[in-house]
Amino acid sequence: MAKQALRELYVDELRDLYDAENRLVKALPKLAKEAESQELRSGIEEHLEQTKGHVDRLRQIFEALGERPSGKKCAGMVGLIQEGDEMMDEEFEDGVKDAALISAAQRVEHYEIAAYGCVKTWAGLLGEKEAQDLLEQTLNEEKEADQKLTEIAGEINIEAMNEAQTSESGSESEQEEHKPATRSRGKARSARA
């Protein structure tokens, strides 16, 4: 009885992942298009191809189980993609948008890493060795994608910070040029008080 209940949960979660991956196949091209960094764009495009492979692997698993892959909506992925879309609609200073895109992409990766880790474990407990191997392959690709995003973020976050500092110091010096000298001294005094 418990094994049957675990199998039902396993199939249900596989359907959830199938829906999530198909949603990503549609969402990733938009994310890649928004990326300012060529390295980030290439990384997203590469992961899009991997994601198509994840869909194919899930189809293989469903076929072996004699189950249909469809019938479930992944509310978690819907929310993550919606958050990413909202982020892309915001106005950012140069360099900061890519930092935001990486944040959105890593949330997706962490969600998938958690989900694939669970279904891989359940496949093993249920004696689904071939499925377990396929799921482990996908899990490893998700971890690699997350690691690559972390590496890209190291450069992009520094660039975003440098752009923000350059932008701030440029606007501060412009403001100072247009103020009378006594006003700027007066502000400095009132700030100290």
CSV table of C-alpha atoms in Angstrom, one decimal:
chain,number,residue,atom,x,y,z
A,1,MET,CA,0.0,0.0,0.0
A,2,ALA,CA,2.7,2.5,1.0
A,3,LYS,CA,4.7,1.6,-2.2
A,4,GLN,CA,1.6,2.4,-4.3
A,5,ALA,CA,1.1,5.7,-2.5
A,6,LEU,CA,4.8,6.6,-3.2
A,7,ARG,CA,4.4,5.6,-6.9
A,8,GLU,CA,1.4,7.9,-7.2
A,9,LEU,CA,3.3,10.8,-5.6
A,10,TYR,CA,6.3,10.0,-7.9
A,11,VAL,CA,4.1,10.0,-11.1
A,12,ASP,CA,2.4,13.2,-9.9
A,13,GLU,CA,5.7,15.0,-9.3
A,14,LEU,CA,7.0,13.8,-12.7
A,15,ARG,CA,4.0,15.4,-14.3
A,16,ASP,CA,4.7,18.6,-12.4
A,17,LEU,CA,8.3,18.6,-13.7
A,18,TYR,CA,7.1,17.8,-17.2
A,19,ASP,CA,4.9,20.9,-17.2
A,20,ALA,CA,7.7,23.0,-15.6
A,21,GLU,CA,10.2,22.0,-18.2
A,22,ASN,CA,7.8,22.7,-21.1
A,23,ARG,CA,7.1,26.1,-19.6
A,24,LEU,CA,10.8,26.8,-19.5
A,25,VAL,CA,11.3,25.8,-23.1
A,26,LYS,CA,8.9,28.7,-23.9
A,27,ALA,CA,10.3,31.2,-21.3
A,28,LEU,CA,14.1,30.8,-21.8
A,29,PRO,CA,14.3,32.3,-25.3
A,30,LYS,CA,12.8,35.5,-23.9
A,31,LEU,CA,15.2,35.5,-21.0
A,32,ALA,CA,18.1,35.0,-23.4
A,33,LYS,CA,16.9,37.9,-25.6
A,34,GLU,CA,16.9,40.2,-22.5
A,35,ALA,CA,20.4,39.4,-21.5
A,36,GLU,CA,23.0,42.2,-22.1
A,37,SER,CA,26.0,39.9,-21.6
A,38,GLN,CA,26.9,37.6,-24.4
A,39,GLU,CA,28.2,35.1,-21.9
A,40,LEU,CA,24.9,35.1,-20.1
A,41,ARG,CA,22.9,34.9,-23.3
A,42,SER,CA,25.0,31.9,-24.5
A,43,GLY,CA,24.6,30.2,-21.2
A,44,ILE,CA,20.8,30.5,-21.2
A,45,GLU,CA,20.6,29.3,-24.9
A,46,GLU,CA,22.8,26.3,-24.0
A,47,HIS,CA,20.5,25.5,-21.0
A,48,LEU,CA,17.5,25.8,-23.3
A,49,GLU,CA,18.9,22.9,-25.4
A,50,GLN,CA,19.5,20.9,-22.2
A,51,THR,CA,15.9,21.7,-21.1
A,52,LYS,CA,14.5,20.2,-24.4
A,53,GLY,CA,16.5,17.1,-23.5
A,54,HIS,CA,15.0,17.1,-20.0
A,55,VAL,CA,11.5,17.0,-21.6
A,56,ASP,CA,12.6,14.1,-23.8
A,57,ARG,CA,14.0,12.1,-20.8
A,58,LEU,CA,10.7,12.7,-18.9
A,59,ARG,CA,8.8,11.4,-21.9
A,60,GLN,CA,11.0,8.2,-21.8
A,61,ILE,CA,10.2,7.7,-18.2
A,62,PHE,CA,6.5,8.1,-18.7
A,63,GLU,CA,6.5,5.7,-21.6
A,64,ALA,CA,8.3,3.1,-19.4
A,65,LEU,CA,5.7,3.6,-16.7
A,66,GLY,CA,2.8,3.4,-19.1
A,67,GLU,CA,1.6,6.8,-17.9
A,68,ARG,CA,0.6,10.0,-19.7
A,69,PRO,CA,3.0,12.9,-19.0
A,70,SER,CA,0.4,15.7,-19.1
A,71,GLY,CA,-2.4,16.7,-16.8
A,72,LYS,CA,-0.6,18.7,-14.2
A,73,LYS,CA,0.1,22.5,-13.9
A,74,CYS,CA,3.3,23.4,-12.1
A,75,ALA,CA,2.2,26.3,-10.0
A,76,GLY,CA,5.7,26.8,-8.7
A,77,MET,CA,7.2,27.3,-12.1
A,78,VAL,CA,4.3,29.5,-13.2
A,79,GLY,CA,5.1,31.8,-10.2
A,80,LEU,CA,8.9,31.8,-10.9
A,81,ILE,CA,8.4,32.6,-14.6
A,82,GLN,CA,5.9,35.4,-13.7
A,83,GLU,CA,8.5,36.8,-11.2
A,84,GLY,CA,11.1,36.7,-13.9
A,85,ASP,CA,8.8,38.5,-16.4
A,86,GLU,CA,8.1,41.2,-13.9
A,87,MET,CA,11.8,41.6,-13.3
A,88,MET,CA,12.4,42.0,-17.1
A,89,ASP,CA,9.8,44.7,-17.3
A,90,GLU,CA,11.6,46.9,-14.7
A,91,GLU,CA,14.0,49.6,-15.7
A,92,PHE,CA,17.6,49.0,-14.6
A,93,GLU,CA,20.8,50.9,-15.0
A,94,ASP,CA,23.4,49.4,-17.3
A,95,GLY,CA,24.7,46.1,-16.1
A,96,VAL,CA,22.2,45.6,-13.3
A,97,LYS,CA,19.6,43.9,-15.5
A,98,ASP,CA,21.8,40.9,-16.1
A,99,ALA,CA,22.3,40.6,-12.3
A,100,ALA,CA,18.5,40.5,-12.0
A,101,LEU,CA,18.1,37.9,-14.7
A,102,ILE,CA,20.7,35.7,-13.1
A,103,SER,CA,18.8,35.9,-9.8
A,104,ALA,CA,15.6,34.9,-11.5
A,105,ALA,CA,17.3,32.0,-13.4
A,106,GLN,CA,19.0,30.7,-10.2
A,107,ARG,CA,15.6,30.6,-8.4
A,108,VAL,CA,14.4,28.3,-11.2
A,109,GLU,CA,17.5,26.1,-11.1
A,110,HIS,CA,17.2,25.7,-7.3
A,111,TYR,CA,13.5,24.8,-7.6
A,112,GLU,CA,14.4,22.2,-10.3
A,113,ILE,CA,17.3,20.8,-8.3
A,114,ALA,CA,15.0,20.2,-5.3
A,115,ALA,CA,12.4,18.6,-7.4
A,116,TYR,CA,14.7,16.3,-9.4
A,117,GLY,CA,16.5,15.3,-6.2
A,118,CYS,CA,13.2,14.0,-4.8
A,119,VAL,CA,12.0,12.1,-7.9
A,120,LYS,CA,15.4,10.6,-8.4
A,121,THR,CA,15.3,9.2,-4.8
A,122,TRP,CA,11.8,7.9,-5.2
A,123,ALA,CA,12.7,6.2,-8.5
A,124,GLY,CA,15.4,4.4,-6.7
A,125,LEU,CA,13.1,3.3,-3.9
A,126,LEU,CA,10.5,2.1,-6.4
A,127,GLY,CA,13.1,0.0,-8.3
A,128,GLU,CA,13.0,2.3,-11.4
A,129,LYS,CA,16.7,2.1,-12.1
A,130,GLU,CA,16.6,3.4,-15.6
A,131,ALA,CA,14.4,6.3,-14.6
A,132,GLN,CA,16.7,7.0,-11.6
A,133,ASP,CA,19.7,7.2,-14.0
A,134,LEU,CA,17.9,9.6,-16.4
A,135,LEU,CA,16.7,11.8,-13.5
A,136,GLU,CA,20.3,11.9,-12.1
A,137,GLN,CA,21.6,13.0,-15.4
A,138,THR,CA,19.1,15.8,-15.5
A,139,LEU,CA,19.8,16.7,-11.9
A,140,ASN,CA,23.5,17.0,-12.7
A,141,GLU,CA,22.8,19.3,-15.6
A,142,GLU,CA,20.6,21.5,-13.4
A,143,LYS,CA,23.4,21.7,-10.9
A,144,GLU,CA,25.9,22.5,-13.6
A,145,ALA,CA,23.7,25.3,-15.0
A,146,ASP,CA,23.4,26.8,-11.5
A,147,GLN,CA,27.1,26.7,-11.0
A,148,LYS,CA,27.7,28.3,-14.4
A,149,LEU,CA,25.2,31.1,-13.5
A,150,THR,CA,27.1,31.6,-10.2
A,151,GLU,CA,30.4,32.0,-12.1
A,152,ILE,CA,28.8,34.4,-14.6
A,153,ALA,CA,27.3,36.3,-11.7
A,154,GLY,CA,30.7,36.9,-10.1
A,155,GLU,CA,31.7,39.1,-13.1
A,156,ILE,CA,28.3,40.6,-13.7
A,157,ASN,CA,27.6,41.6,-10.1
A,158,ILE,CA,30.9,43.4,-10.0
A,159,GLU,CA,30.2,45.2,-13.3
A,160,ALA,CA,26.7,46.2,-12.0
A,161,MET,CA,28.3,47.6,-8.9
A,162,ASN,CA,30.9,49.5,-10.8
A,163,GLU,CA,28.3,50.9,-13.2
A,164,ALA,CA,26.1,52.0,-10.3
A,165,GLN,CA,29.1,53.7,-8.6
A,166,THR,CA,30.1,55.4,-11.8
A,167,SER,CA,26.6,56.5,-12.5
A,168,GLU,CA,26.1,57.9,-8.9
A,169,SER,CA,29.4,59.8,-8.9
A,170,GLY,CA,28.6,61.2,-12.3
A,171,SER,CA,25.2,62.5,-11.2
A,172,GLU,CA,26.6,63.8,-7.9
A,173,SER,CA,29.3,65.8,-9.7
A,174,GLU,CA,26.7,67.2,-12.2
A,175,GLN,CA,24.5,68.3,-9.3
A,176,GLU,CA,27.4,70.0,-7.5
A,177,GLU,CA,28.4,71.9,-10.6
A,178,HIS,CA,24.9,73.5,-10.8
A,179,LYS,CA,24.6,74.4,-7.1
A,180,PRO,CA,25.9,77.6,-5.5
A,181,ALA,CA,28.8,77.0,-3.2
A,182,THR,CA,27.0,78.3,-0.1
A,183,ARG,CA,24.1,75.9,-0.6
A,184,SER,CA,26.3,72.9,-0.7
A,185,ARG,CA,28.2,74.0,2.4
A,186,GLY,CA,24.9,74.7,4.2
A,187,LYS,CA,23.7,71.1,3.4
A,188,ALA,CA,26.9,69.7,4.7
A,189,ARG,CA,26.4,71.6,8.0
A,190,SER,CA,22.8,70.6,8.4
A,191,ALA,CA,23.7,67.0,7.7
A,192,ARG,CA,26.3,67.1,10.5
A,193,ALA,CA,23.8,68.6,13.0
